[in-house]
GROMACS .gro file of C-alpha atoms in nm:
model
  505
    1MET     CA    1  -2.780   4.993   0.087
    2THR     CA    2  -3.142   4.913  -0.040
    3ASP     CA    3  -3.334   4.626   0.092
    4THR     CA    4  -3.285   4.435  -0.200
    5ALA     CA    5  -2.927   4.442  -0.215
    6LEU     CA    6  -2.888   4.367   0.151
    7ALA     CA    7  -3.057   4.038   0.089
    8GLU     CA    8  -2.845   3.959  -0.219
    9GLU     CA    9  -2.529   4.031   0.007
   10ASN     CA   10  -2.703   3.779   0.280
   11ALA     CA   11  -2.765   3.504   0.048
   12ARG     CA   12  -2.390   3.533  -0.095
   13LEU     CA   13  -2.261   3.514   0.300
   14ARG     CA   14  -2.515   3.225   0.355
   15ALA     CA   15  -2.380   3.028   0.043
   16LYS     CA   16  -2.006   3.109   0.170
   17LEU     CA   17  -2.051   2.998   0.500
   18ALA     CA   18  -2.216   2.642   0.370
   19GLU     CA   19  -1.923   2.634   0.148
   20THR     CA   20  -1.694   2.693   0.422
   21GLU     CA   21  -1.853   2.430   0.638
   22ALA     CA   22  -1.867   2.185   0.383
   23SER     CA   23  -1.491   2.242   0.321
   24LEU     CA   24  -1.408   2.191   0.681
   25ALA     CA   25  -1.581   1.878   0.714
   26GLU     CA   26  -1.440   1.729   0.438
   27ALA     CA   27  -1.079   1.821   0.580
   28GLN     CA   28  -1.191   1.667   0.903
   29GLU     CA   29  -1.308   1.365   0.793
   30ALA     CA   30  -0.992   1.332   0.560
   31GLN     CA   31  -0.768   1.395   0.899
   32ARG     CA   32  -0.974   1.098   1.097
   33ARG     CA   33  -0.922   0.887   0.815
   34LEU     CA   34  -0.553   0.926   0.778
   35GLU     CA   35  -0.500   0.902   1.146
   36SER     CA   36  -0.697   0.574   1.142
   37ILE     CA   37  -0.412   0.441   0.922
   38VAL     CA   38  -0.127   0.595   1.146
   39ALA     CA   39  -0.248   0.455   1.442
   40GLU     CA   40  -0.213   0.108   1.297
   41LEU     CA   41   0.139   0.171   1.157
   42ARG     CA   42   0.227   0.350   1.522
   43ARG     CA   43   0.118   0.022   1.658
   44GLU     CA   44   0.332  -0.170   1.412
   45LYS     CA   45   0.648   0.034   1.497
   46PHE     CA   46   0.602   0.080   1.862
   47GLY     CA   47   0.375  -0.226   1.981
   48ARG     CA   48   0.477  -0.557   2.100
   49ALA     CA   49   0.674  -0.794   1.885
   50SER     CA   50   0.379  -1.022   1.833
   51GLU     CA   51   0.219  -0.714   1.631
   52LYS     CA   52   0.477  -0.634   1.410
   53LEU     CA   53   0.500  -0.679   1.018
   54ASP     CA   54   0.768  -0.821   0.853
   55PRO     CA   55   0.995  -0.563   0.663
   56GLU     CA   56   0.825  -0.662   0.304
   57GLN     CA   57   0.490  -0.606   0.426
   58PHE     CA   58   0.545  -0.222   0.437
   59ASN     CA   59   0.525  -0.107   0.083
   60LEU     CA   60   0.140  -0.098   0.092
   61PRO     CA   61   0.042   0.028   0.411
   62LEU     CA   62   0.291   0.327   0.336
   63GLU     CA   63   0.118   0.358   0.005
   64ASP     CA   64  -0.243   0.392   0.178
   65VAL     CA   65  -0.080   0.662   0.433
   66GLU     CA   66   0.039   0.848   0.136
   67ILE     CA   67  -0.256   0.867  -0.081
   68ALA     CA   68  -0.460   0.954   0.240
   69GLN     CA   69  -0.221   1.210   0.319
   70GLY     CA   70  -0.279   1.375  -0.036
   71VAL     CA   71  -0.648   1.344   0.011
   72LEU     CA   72  -0.605   1.552   0.367
   73GLU     CA   73  -0.369   1.795   0.204
   74ALA     CA   74  -0.635   1.873  -0.095
   75ALA     CA   75  -0.912   1.915   0.172
   76GLN     CA   76  -0.742   2.127   0.384
   77GLU     CA   77  -0.636   2.387   0.119
   78LYS     CA   78  -0.980   2.387  -0.012
   79ALA     CA   79  -1.104   2.473   0.344
   80ARG     CA   80  -0.820   2.721   0.366
   81ARG     CA   81  -0.936   2.881   0.040
   82ALA     CA   82  -1.297   2.898   0.161
   83LEU     CA   83  -1.199   3.049   0.503
   84LYS     CA   84  -0.953   3.315   0.363
   85GLY     CA   85  -1.042   3.354  -0.005
   86ALA     CA   86  -0.679   3.275  -0.126
   87THR     CA   87  -0.636   3.330  -0.498
   88ASP     CA   88  -0.478   3.133  -0.728
   89ASP     CA   89  -0.138   3.300  -0.699
   90THR     CA   90  -0.101   3.215  -0.324
   91ASP     CA   91   0.251   3.096  -0.269
   92ARG     CA   92   0.283   2.729  -0.293
   93THR     CA   93   0.591   2.524  -0.238
   94PRO     CA   94   0.634   2.135  -0.371
   95LYS     CA   95   0.689   1.954  -0.070
   96ARG     CA   96   0.847   1.649  -0.246
   97ASN     CA   97   1.130   1.565  -0.508
   98ARG     CA   98   1.272   1.927  -0.511
   99GLY     CA   99   1.518   2.003  -0.753
  100HIS     CA  100   1.518   2.078  -1.128
  101LEU     CA  101   1.373   1.833  -1.440
  102PRO     CA  102   1.629   1.659  -1.637
  103LYS     CA  103   1.761   1.901  -1.909
  104HIS     CA  104   1.714   1.621  -2.197
  105LEU     CA  105   1.325   1.636  -2.170
  106PRO     CA  106   1.146   1.817  -2.420
  107ARG     CA  107   0.986   2.146  -2.332
  108ILE     CA  108   0.644   2.269  -2.470
  109GLU     CA  109   0.594   2.601  -2.360
  110ARG     CA  110   0.261   2.789  -2.310
  111VAL     CA  111   0.215   3.138  -2.250
  112ILE     CA  112  -0.079   3.283  -2.004
  113GLU     CA  113  -0.160   3.614  -2.115
  114PRO     CA  114  -0.371   3.874  -1.902
  115GLN     CA  115  -0.707   3.944  -2.040
  116SER     CA  116  -0.585   4.313  -2.124
  117ILE     CA  117  -0.261   4.458  -2.097
  118LEU     CA  118  -0.380   4.810  -2.116
  119CYS     CA  119  -0.310   5.049  -1.834
  120PRO     CA  120  -0.636   5.134  -1.612
  121CYS     CA  121  -0.534   5.501  -1.602
  122GLY     CA  122  -0.574   5.521  -1.962
  123CYS     CA  123  -0.192   5.546  -2.061
  124GLY     CA  124  -0.189   5.285  -2.312
  125GLU     CA  125  -0.047   4.934  -2.335
  126MET     CA  126   0.163   4.815  -2.070
  127ALA     CA  127   0.525   4.713  -2.147
  128LYS     CA  128   0.653   4.371  -2.017
  129ILE     CA  129   0.893   4.384  -1.698
  130GLY     CA  130   0.947   3.984  -1.612
  131GLU     CA  131   0.728   3.674  -1.597
  132ASP     CA  132   0.687   3.362  -1.347
  133VAL     CA  133   0.827   3.035  -1.514
  134SER     CA  134   0.694   2.737  -1.356
  135GLU     CA  135   0.794   2.351  -1.482
  136ARG     CA  136   0.560   2.034  -1.438
  137LEU     CA  137   0.629   1.687  -1.531
  138ASP     CA  138   0.377   1.602  -1.810
  139ILE     CA  139   0.347   1.261  -2.009
  140VAL     CA  140   0.241   1.159  -2.342
  141PRO     CA  141   0.244   0.818  -2.452
  142ALA     CA  142   0.599   0.645  -2.437
  143GLN     CA  143   0.749   1.004  -2.424
  144LEU     CA  144   0.785   1.198  -2.065
  145ARG     CA  145   0.836   1.581  -2.140
  146VAL     CA  146   0.869   1.904  -1.921
  147LEU     CA  147   0.571   2.139  -1.967
  148VAL     CA  148   0.680   2.527  -1.926
  149THR     CA  149   0.448   2.757  -1.828
  150ARG     CA  150   0.549   3.132  -1.846
  151ARG     CA  151   0.319   3.402  -1.707
  152PRO     CA  152   0.440   3.757  -1.809
  153ARG     CA  153   0.382   4.055  -1.567
  154TYR     CA  154   0.328   4.369  -1.712
  155ALA     CA  155   0.346   4.737  -1.597
  156CYS     CA  156   0.290   5.086  -1.733
  157ARG     CA  157   0.619   5.277  -1.785
  158ARG     CA  158   0.411   5.590  -1.739
  159CYS     CA  159   0.294   5.536  -1.392
  160SER     CA  160   0.401   5.317  -1.122
  161GLY     CA  161   0.048   5.202  -1.020
  162ALA     CA  162  -0.048   4.892  -1.204
  163VAL     CA  163   0.093   4.564  -1.284
  164VAL     CA  164  -0.121   4.281  -1.460
  165GLN     CA  165  -0.029   3.890  -1.464
  166ALA     CA  166  -0.257   3.619  -1.571
  167HIS     CA  167  -0.361   3.398  -1.261
  168ALA     CA  168  -0.202   3.063  -1.230
  169PRO     CA  169  -0.432   2.766  -1.338
  170GLU     CA  170  -0.532   2.547  -1.031
  171ARG     CA  171  -0.348   2.232  -1.011
  172VAL     CA  172  -0.405   1.875  -0.837
  173VAL     CA  173  -0.065   1.954  -0.653
  174PRO     CA  174  -0.019   2.286  -0.593
  175GLY     CA  175   0.343   2.427  -0.675
  176GLY     CA  176   0.402   2.041  -0.764
  177LEU     CA  177   0.558   1.859  -1.083
  178PRO     CA  178   0.283   1.664  -1.216
  179THR     CA  179   0.036   1.771  -1.484
  180GLU     CA  180  -0.313   1.604  -1.463
  181ALA     CA  181  -0.204   1.377  -1.740
  182LEU     CA  182   0.089   1.227  -1.537
  183ILE     CA  183  -0.153   1.154  -1.254
  184ALA     CA  184  -0.383   1.004  -1.445
  185GLN     CA  185  -0.109   0.778  -1.598
  186VAL     CA  186   0.001   0.680  -1.249
  187ILE     CA  187  -0.364   0.608  -1.156
  188VAL     CA  188  -0.441   0.411  -1.442
  189SER     CA  189  -0.104   0.217  -1.423
  190LYS     CA  190  -0.174   0.125  -1.050
  191PHE     CA  191  -0.502   0.053  -1.044
  192GLY     CA  192  -0.581  -0.070  -1.416
  193ASP     CA  193  -0.272  -0.204  -1.502
  194HIS     CA  194  -0.167  -0.375  -1.175
  195LEU     CA  195   0.195  -0.171  -1.104
  196PRO     CA  196   0.224  -0.107  -0.761
  197PHE     CA  197   0.395   0.264  -0.696
  198TYR     CA  198   0.727   0.130  -0.622
  199ARG     CA  199   0.744  -0.045  -0.960
  200GLN     CA  200   0.632   0.267  -1.124
  201ALA     CA  201   0.925   0.480  -0.931
  202GLU     CA  202   1.154   0.241  -1.080
  203ILE     CA  203   1.018   0.306  -1.426
  204TYR     CA  204   1.050   0.658  -1.407
  205LYS     CA  205   1.405   0.629  -1.251
  206ARG     CA  206   1.519   0.469  -1.582
  207GLN     CA  207   1.409   0.791  -1.774
  208GLY     CA  208   1.650   0.972  -1.499
  209ILE     CA  209   1.337   1.112  -1.333
  210ALA     CA  210   1.353   1.040  -0.933
  211LEU     CA  211   0.993   1.000  -0.831
  212ASP     CA  212   0.981   0.802  -0.510
  213ARG     CA  213   0.678   0.589  -0.389
  214ALA     CA  214   0.554   0.828  -0.128
  215THR     CA  215   0.544   1.122  -0.372
  216LEU     CA  216   0.298   0.908  -0.626
  217GLY     CA  217   0.070   0.831  -0.338
  218ASN     CA  218   0.035   1.159  -0.252
  219TRP     CA  219  -0.070   1.272  -0.613
  220VAL     CA  220  -0.329   0.979  -0.630
  221GLY     CA  221  -0.462   1.078  -0.317
  222ARG     CA  222  -0.518   1.460  -0.435
  223ALA     CA  223  -0.662   1.328  -0.726
  224CYS     CA  224  -0.904   1.074  -0.549
  225PHE     CA  225  -1.022   1.376  -0.330
  226HIS     CA  226  -1.115   1.554  -0.643
  227LEU     CA  227  -1.301   1.266  -0.822
  228LYS     CA  228  -1.497   1.172  -0.559
  229PRO     CA  229  -1.810   1.370  -0.671
  230VAL     CA  230  -1.790   1.169  -0.994
  231VAL     CA  231  -1.782   0.836  -0.824
  232GLU     CA  232  -2.080   0.939  -0.608
  233GLN     CA  233  -2.288   1.064  -0.915
  234MET     CA  234  -2.189   0.693  -1.075
  235ARG     CA  235  -2.320   0.526  -0.744
  236SER     CA  236  -2.634   0.723  -0.789
  237HIS     CA  237  -2.676   0.588  -1.126
  238LEU     CA  238  -2.611   0.228  -1.021
  239LYS     CA  239  -2.895   0.275  -0.737
  240ALA     CA  240  -3.125   0.394  -0.995
  241ALA     CA  241  -3.085   0.068  -1.187
  242ASP     CA  242  -3.376  -0.172  -1.241
  243ARG     CA  243  -3.160  -0.455  -1.276
  244ILE     CA  244  -2.776  -0.507  -1.154
  245PHE     CA  245  -2.513  -0.750  -1.152
  246MET     CA  246  -2.316  -0.823  -0.818
  247ASP     CA  247  -2.010  -1.033  -0.752
  248GLU     CA  248  -1.762  -1.046  -0.480
  249THR     CA  249  -1.388  -1.140  -0.459
  250ARG     CA  250  -1.161  -1.142  -0.165
  251ALA     CA  251  -0.890  -0.883  -0.083
  252PRO     CA  252  -0.681  -0.981   0.204
  253VAL     CA  253  -0.599  -0.669   0.443
  254LEU     CA  254  -0.279  -0.624   0.653
  255ASP     CA  255  -0.389  -0.718   1.029
  256PRO     CA  256  -0.048  -0.599   1.237
  257GLY     CA  257  -0.189  -0.757   1.578
  258ARG     CA  258  -0.192  -1.091   1.417
  259ARG     CA  259   0.109  -1.057   1.182
  260THR     CA  260  -0.072  -1.146   0.907
  261THR     CA  261  -0.382  -1.049   0.701
  262LYS     CA  262  -0.746  -1.054   0.747
  263THR     CA  263  -1.002  -1.138   0.488
  264GLY     CA  264  -1.178  -0.826   0.303
  265TRP     CA  265  -1.393  -0.855   0.050
  266PHE     CA  266  -1.428  -0.610  -0.288
  267TRP     CA  267  -1.777  -0.615  -0.410
  268ALA     CA  268  -1.860  -0.532  -0.753
  269ILE     CA  269  -2.184  -0.405  -0.881
  270VAL     CA  270  -2.257  -0.355  -1.257
  271SER     CA  271  -2.577  -0.207  -1.382
  272ASP     CA  272  -2.590  -0.289  -1.747
  273ASP     CA  273  -2.405  -0.550  -1.997
  274ARG     CA  274  -2.137  -0.321  -2.132
  275GLY     CA  275  -1.951  -0.373  -1.862
  276ARG     CA  276  -1.907  -1.248   0.150
  277GLY     CA  277  -2.097  -1.129   0.450
  278GLY     CA  278  -2.475  -1.122   0.377
  279VAL     CA  279  -2.475  -0.779   0.600
  280HIS     CA  280  -2.206  -0.637   0.362
  281ALA     CA  281  -2.427  -0.719   0.056
  282VAL     CA  282  -2.741  -0.529   0.223
  283ARG     CA  283  -2.522  -0.245   0.340
  284LEU     CA  284  -2.390  -0.178  -0.028
  285LEU     CA  285  -2.726  -0.254  -0.170
  286GLU     CA  286  -2.910   0.021   0.070
  287GLY     CA  287  -3.064   0.299  -0.152
  288TYR     CA  288  -3.091   0.095  -0.482
  289ARG     CA  289  -3.419   0.145  -0.611
  290GLY     CA  290  -3.426  -0.165  -0.841
  291ARG     CA  291  -3.573  -0.492  -0.790
  292PHE     CA  292  -3.368  -0.770  -0.985
  293LEU     CA  293  -3.024  -0.870  -0.879
  294GLN     CA  294  -2.818  -1.126  -1.126
  295CYS     CA  295  -2.554  -1.324  -0.905
  296ASP     CA  296  -2.411  -1.646  -0.799
  297GLY     CA  297  -2.542  -1.896  -0.548
  298TYR     CA  298  -2.343  -1.719  -0.235
  299GLN     CA  299  -2.614  -1.732   0.061
  300ALA     CA  300  -2.512  -1.358   0.152
  301TYR     CA  301  -2.735  -1.290  -0.123
  302ASP     CA  302  -3.036  -1.483  -0.012
  303ALA     CA  303  -3.026  -1.217   0.299
  304LEU     CA  304  -3.138  -0.935   0.015
  305ALA     CA  305  -3.406  -1.140  -0.080
  306ALA     CA  306  -3.563  -1.179   0.246
  307GLN     CA  307  -3.512  -0.793   0.327
  308ALA     CA  308  -3.864  -0.597   0.303
  309ARG     CA  309  -3.806  -0.302   0.090
  310PRO     CA  310  -4.056  -0.021  -0.019
  311GLU     CA  311  -3.963  -0.087  -0.389
  312GLY     CA  312  -4.043  -0.462  -0.309
  313SER     CA  313  -3.808  -0.769  -0.232
  314TRP     CA  314  -3.518  -0.830  -0.441
  315GLU     CA  315  -3.539  -1.074  -0.725
  316LEU     CA  316  -3.254  -1.304  -0.754
  317VAL     CA  317  -3.171  -1.395  -1.127
  318HIS     CA  318  -2.897  -1.680  -1.095
  319CYS     CA  319  -2.565  -1.756  -1.272
  320TRP     CA  320  -2.535  -2.064  -1.506
  321THR     CA  321  -2.157  -2.006  -1.543
  322HIS     CA  322  -2.140  -2.095  -1.181
  323VAL     CA  323  -2.372  -2.420  -1.233
  324ARG     CA  324  -2.123  -2.498  -1.562
  325ARG     CA  325  -1.795  -2.445  -1.369
  326ARG     CA  326  -1.887  -2.723  -1.078
  327PHE     CA  327  -1.959  -2.985  -1.359
  328VAL     CA  328  -1.658  -2.864  -1.539
  329LYS     CA  329  -1.456  -2.951  -1.251
  330ARG     CA  330  -1.618  -3.261  -1.169
  331MET     CA  331  -1.556  -3.419  -1.553
  332GLU     CA  332  -1.199  -3.313  -1.513
  333THR     CA  333  -1.122  -3.449  -1.182
  334ASP     CA  334  -1.359  -3.764  -1.216
  335ALA     CA  335  -1.458  -3.810  -1.554
  336SER     CA  336  -1.805  -3.824  -1.464
  337PRO     CA  337  -2.046  -3.921  -1.739
  338ILE     CA  338  -2.330  -3.763  -1.561
  339ALA     CA  339  -2.163  -3.423  -1.518
  340GLU     CA  340  -2.030  -3.449  -1.908
  341GLU     CA  341  -2.449  -3.468  -2.003
  342ALA     CA  342  -2.480  -3.186  -1.790
  343LEU     CA  343  -2.235  -2.974  -1.964
  344ARG     CA  344  -2.382  -3.105  -2.273
  345GLN     CA  345  -2.752  -2.955  -2.183
  346ILE     CA  346  -2.618  -2.645  -2.048
  347ALA     CA  347  -2.425  -2.585  -2.362
  348GLN     CA  348  -2.735  -2.593  -2.575
  349LEU     CA  349  -2.859  -2.302  -2.356
  350TYR     CA  350  -2.576  -2.100  -2.460
  351ALA     CA  351  -2.591  -2.199  -2.796
  352ILE     CA  352  -2.950  -2.052  -2.821
  353GLU     CA  353  -2.833  -1.756  -2.636
  354ALA     CA  354  -2.550  -1.686  -2.895
  355THR     CA  355  -2.815  -1.656  -3.156
  356VAL     CA  356  -3.013  -1.343  -2.987
  357ARG     CA  357  -2.737  -1.196  -2.851
  358GLY     CA  358  -2.770  -0.808  -2.884
  359ARG     CA  359  -3.121  -0.829  -2.989
  360ALA     CA  360  -3.397  -0.662  -2.824
  361PRO     CA  361  -3.555  -0.823  -2.505
  362GLU     CA  362  -3.886  -0.914  -2.663
  363ALA     CA  363  -3.693  -1.102  -2.945
  364ARG     CA  364  -3.467  -1.287  -2.691
  365LEU     CA  365  -3.769  -1.360  -2.457
  366ALA     CA  366  -3.924  -1.518  -2.773
  367ALA     CA  367  -3.658  -1.723  -2.876
  368ARG     CA  368  -3.594  -1.861  -2.528
  369ALA     CA  369  -3.978  -1.932  -2.476
  370GLU     CA  370  -3.944  -2.164  -2.814
  371LEU     CA  371  -3.602  -2.317  -2.772
  372ALA     CA  372  -3.447  -2.264  -2.412
  373ALA     CA  373  -3.749  -2.375  -2.213
  374PRO     CA  374  -3.803  -2.706  -2.317
  375ILE     CA  375  -3.441  -2.797  -2.266
  376VAL     CA  376  -3.473  -2.613  -1.897
  377THR     CA  377  -3.791  -2.789  -1.832
  378ALA     CA  378  -3.656  -3.136  -1.905
  379PHE     CA  379  -3.327  -3.062  -1.727
  380ARG     CA  380  -3.459  -3.071  -1.344
  381PRO     CA  381  -3.614  -3.403  -1.331
  382TRP     CA  382  -3.301  -3.525  -1.509
  383LEU     CA  383  -3.105  -3.354  -1.221
  384GLU     CA  384  -3.332  -3.490  -0.950
  385ALA     CA  385  -3.302  -3.860  -1.107
  386GLN     CA  386  -2.924  -3.866  -1.082
  387LEU     CA  387  -2.930  -3.713  -0.739
  388SER     CA  388  -3.116  -4.051  -0.638
  389ARG     CA  389  -2.862  -4.266  -0.807
  390ILE     CA  390  -2.541  -4.104  -0.655
  391PRO     CA  391  -2.380  -4.131  -0.287
  392ARG     CA  392  -2.536  -3.823  -0.120
  393SER     CA  393  -2.179  -3.732   0.005
  394SER     CA  394  -2.029  -3.695  -0.302
  395LYS     CA  395  -1.903  -3.377  -0.474
  396LEU     CA  396  -2.090  -3.474  -0.780
  397ALA     CA  397  -2.419  -3.463  -0.553
  398GLU     CA  398  -2.321  -3.134  -0.390
  399ASP     CA  399  -2.309  -2.954  -0.746
  400ILE     CA  400  -2.628  -3.116  -0.816
  401ARG     CA  401  -2.806  -2.969  -0.487
  402TYR     CA  402  -2.653  -2.630  -0.568
  403ALA     CA  403  -2.802  -2.624  -0.892
  404LEU     CA  404  -3.168  -2.723  -0.765
  405GLY     CA  405  -3.155  -2.487  -0.476
  406ILE     CA  406  -3.117  -2.211  -0.680
  407TRP     CA  407  -3.350  -2.329  -0.951
  408PRO     CA  408  -3.606  -2.078  -0.949
  409GLY     CA  409  -3.334  -1.799  -1.001
  410LEU     CA  410  -3.167  -2.009  -1.270
  411THR     CA  411  -3.473  -2.006  -1.461
  412ARG     CA  412  -3.569  -1.636  -1.450
  413PHE     CA  413  -3.394  -1.574  -1.754
  414LEU     CA  414  -3.694  -1.745  -1.923
  415GLU     CA  415  -3.955  -1.487  -1.815
  416ASP     CA  416  -3.743  -1.123  -1.899
  417GLY     CA  417  -3.573  -1.085  -2.208
  418ARG     CA  418  -3.341  -0.843  -2.009
  419PHE     CA  419  -3.182  -1.098  -1.823
  420GLU     CA  420  -2.876  -1.270  -1.883
  421LEU     CA  421  -2.788  -1.664  -1.846
  422ASP     CA  422  -2.458  -1.531  -1.634
  423THR     CA  423  -2.306  -1.276  -1.428
  424ASN     CA  424  -1.998  -1.236  -1.682
  425PRO     CA  425  -2.081  -0.856  -1.676
  426VAL     CA  426  -1.976  -0.814  -1.355
  427GLU     CA  427  -1.705  -1.091  -1.334
  428ASN     CA  428  -1.509  -0.946  -1.638
  429GLN     CA  429  -1.500  -0.593  -1.420
  430ILE     CA  430  -1.392  -0.783  -1.103
  431ARG     CA  431  -1.136  -1.003  -1.241
  432PRO     CA  432  -0.834  -0.762  -1.281
  433ILE     CA  433  -0.862  -0.727  -0.897
  434ALA     CA  434  -0.720  -1.054  -0.879
  435LEU     CA  435  -0.435  -0.946  -1.106
  436THR     CA  436  -0.371  -0.641  -0.877
  437ARG     CA  437  -0.399  -0.870  -0.584
  438LYS     CA  438  -0.163  -1.084  -0.686
  439ASN     CA  439   0.113  -0.833  -0.748
  440ALA     CA  440   0.022  -0.651  -0.442
  441LEU     CA  441  -0.035  -0.954  -0.215
  442PHE     CA  442  -0.286  -0.769   0.008
  443ALA     CA  443  -0.433  -0.426   0.079
  444GLY     CA  444  -0.247  -0.209   0.351
  445HIS     CA  445  -0.559  -0.109   0.520
  446GLU     CA  446  -0.930  -0.064   0.475
  447VAL     CA  447  -0.930   0.286   0.420
  448GLY     CA  448  -0.670   0.220   0.131
  449ALA     CA  449  -0.900  -0.009   0.008
  450GLU     CA  450  -1.179   0.186  -0.024
  451ASN     CA  451  -0.957   0.433  -0.224
  452TRP     CA  452  -0.850   0.140  -0.456
  453ALA     CA  453  -1.216   0.028  -0.504
  454MET     CA  454  -1.326   0.390  -0.587
  455LEU     CA  455  -1.039   0.438  -0.861
  456ALA     CA  456  -1.059   0.088  -0.965
  457SER     CA  457  -1.461   0.138  -1.016
  458LEU     CA  458  -1.374   0.466  -1.248
  459ILE     CA  459  -1.121   0.301  -1.456
  460ALA     CA  460  -1.360   0.004  -1.507
  461THR     CA  461  -1.664   0.250  -1.609
  462CYS     CA  462  -1.419   0.406  -1.866
  463LYS     CA  463  -1.341   0.065  -2.038
  464MET     CA  464  -1.709  -0.030  -2.028
  465SER     CA  465  -1.788   0.300  -2.204
  466ASP     CA  466  -1.511   0.291  -2.452
  467VAL     CA  467  -1.312   0.549  -2.313
  468ASN     CA  468  -0.938   0.584  -2.268
  469PRO     CA  469  -0.912   0.613  -1.911
  470ILE     CA  470  -0.584   0.830  -1.895
  471ASP     CA  471  -0.772   1.085  -2.140
  472TYR     CA  472  -1.101   1.070  -1.949
  473ILE     CA  473  -0.931   1.110  -1.573
  474ALA     CA  474  -0.661   1.380  -1.703
  475GLN     CA  475  -0.946   1.606  -1.873
  476THR     CA  476  -1.178   1.545  -1.596
  477LEU     CA  477  -0.943   1.654  -1.295
  478ARG     CA  478  -0.887   1.972  -1.510
  479ALA     CA  479  -1.281   2.034  -1.557
  480ILE     CA  480  -1.310   1.995  -1.176
  481LEU     CA  481  -1.012   2.218  -1.115
  482ASP     CA  482  -1.127   2.485  -1.353
  483GLY     CA  483  -1.455   2.490  -1.140
  484HIS     CA  484  -1.685   2.251  -1.306
  485PRO     CA  485  -2.016   2.325  -1.117
  486ARG     CA  486  -2.160   2.015  -0.914
  487SER     CA  487  -2.494   2.101  -1.079
  488ARG     CA  488  -2.350   1.979  -1.401
  489ILE     CA  489  -2.157   1.670  -1.299
  490GLU     CA  490  -2.369   1.421  -1.520
  491ALA     CA  491  -2.140   1.594  -1.810
  492LEU     CA  492  -1.823   1.433  -1.654
  493MET     CA  493  -1.948   1.083  -1.654
  494PRO     CA  494  -1.725   0.833  -1.824
  495TRP     CA  495  -2.010   0.769  -2.081
  496CYS     CA  496  -2.033   1.128  -2.192
  497PHE     CA  497  -1.660   1.158  -2.251
  498ASP     CA  498  -1.618   1.191  -2.611
  499ARG     CA  499  -1.316   1.449  -2.637
  500PRO     CA  500  -1.016   1.399  -2.815
  501SER     CA  501  -0.692   1.363  -2.609
  502SER     CA  502  -0.536   1.692  -2.490
  503LEU     CA  503  -0.148   1.746  -2.501
  504ALA     CA  504  -0.216   2.051  -2.294
  505ALA     CA  505  -0.236   2.050  -1.903
   0.00000   0.00000   0.00000
């Protein structure tokens, strides 16, 4: 072997070793996360009575286990292929929902032929001697169907040495029933349309399909594993943004030891207009290179403004909608004329903004300087005067102090035409969490909440980009399974997706 060939072989082996080590690390991390959920459930089952959950509280913790199990199995399979060099034809047996798919479902057949059926010995064309047939459950809007894939095998009748057959395509669930489109439907139904797995299982049952909650959770967990690089790339885009919006909402998480829930938080971050503890805000924004954060007056964000950063301290751009809501409540509750006048002045700001919405930042800034700045300049002394006339302990005084306390952030929209009057772009994205929270009551586990946040982020980004999330997730999963290179992950971002929906898996 020449020196050049030896160097190339060494480079190939080093790349293979790096791939194997990365796959093993992913599998170990997935196993650790699964074990943390199982430990919580084990404590619930075998622990003291004071640690146990009510029977009705089991659905969500179990869904979290099944998603985590799917992530683990996908990671282990990737590691096993890296170690053994297993091919796509490795025997894979479905582990759940064994049995035949209903006969009444339409069958769409696809035949995958080998690249060549010529005998390598030169005997001519091979003859078909059999085929492998697999059936997977697929979905199109308002219609379930069975996608039948046939892979004929060919052998030469003149010699017995050669048999050819096309490789089976990689799947999210090896040997399992679902196509990528069906898995995408399950994901969007839960994390976009707020249908827990057990409700989806009931919907499929009405069509004669027996799919249990555990199976659906496992499918989604496997998809979650494959989609992780896409979400990480989305996070890197956010970190590079010069201006971001941020908001938070509660997400109760089961706490078996107390037989109740503990308060968790979902944090939403948006980088453009298309779409509670301070330590958490600081941790989440670590690595962001921007300087401007549009947010409400929650004191946790003050920690960001005080934080020393190489890029410069965060500059908070506060939200007029949060101020307005306080005065709306005072008017509705107390019929306060002061609150009514405050609302009138804030309404003038929004009326001015409506005339320049969608225009270039320079045009917006010019209009604000001419029309909005005089209103804001007069508004502050008016608020201070009203504050001196009302009881300091009143709710109205508290609302006025809130507005005055964040005044620099409220007036920052007069300094830069890129800023908005409010945080509505991020609130519009975090609002569906409240619907899911209402249907689900709480998250089953912190790891489950992380997977929830990841998939909800992907769906929300699709909606902001005017992309059908089902089509996007289905085709992105297919691209990843077909070996889409990590170096070109940007091409898989939702805002780059413009292909028509595919009816094939």
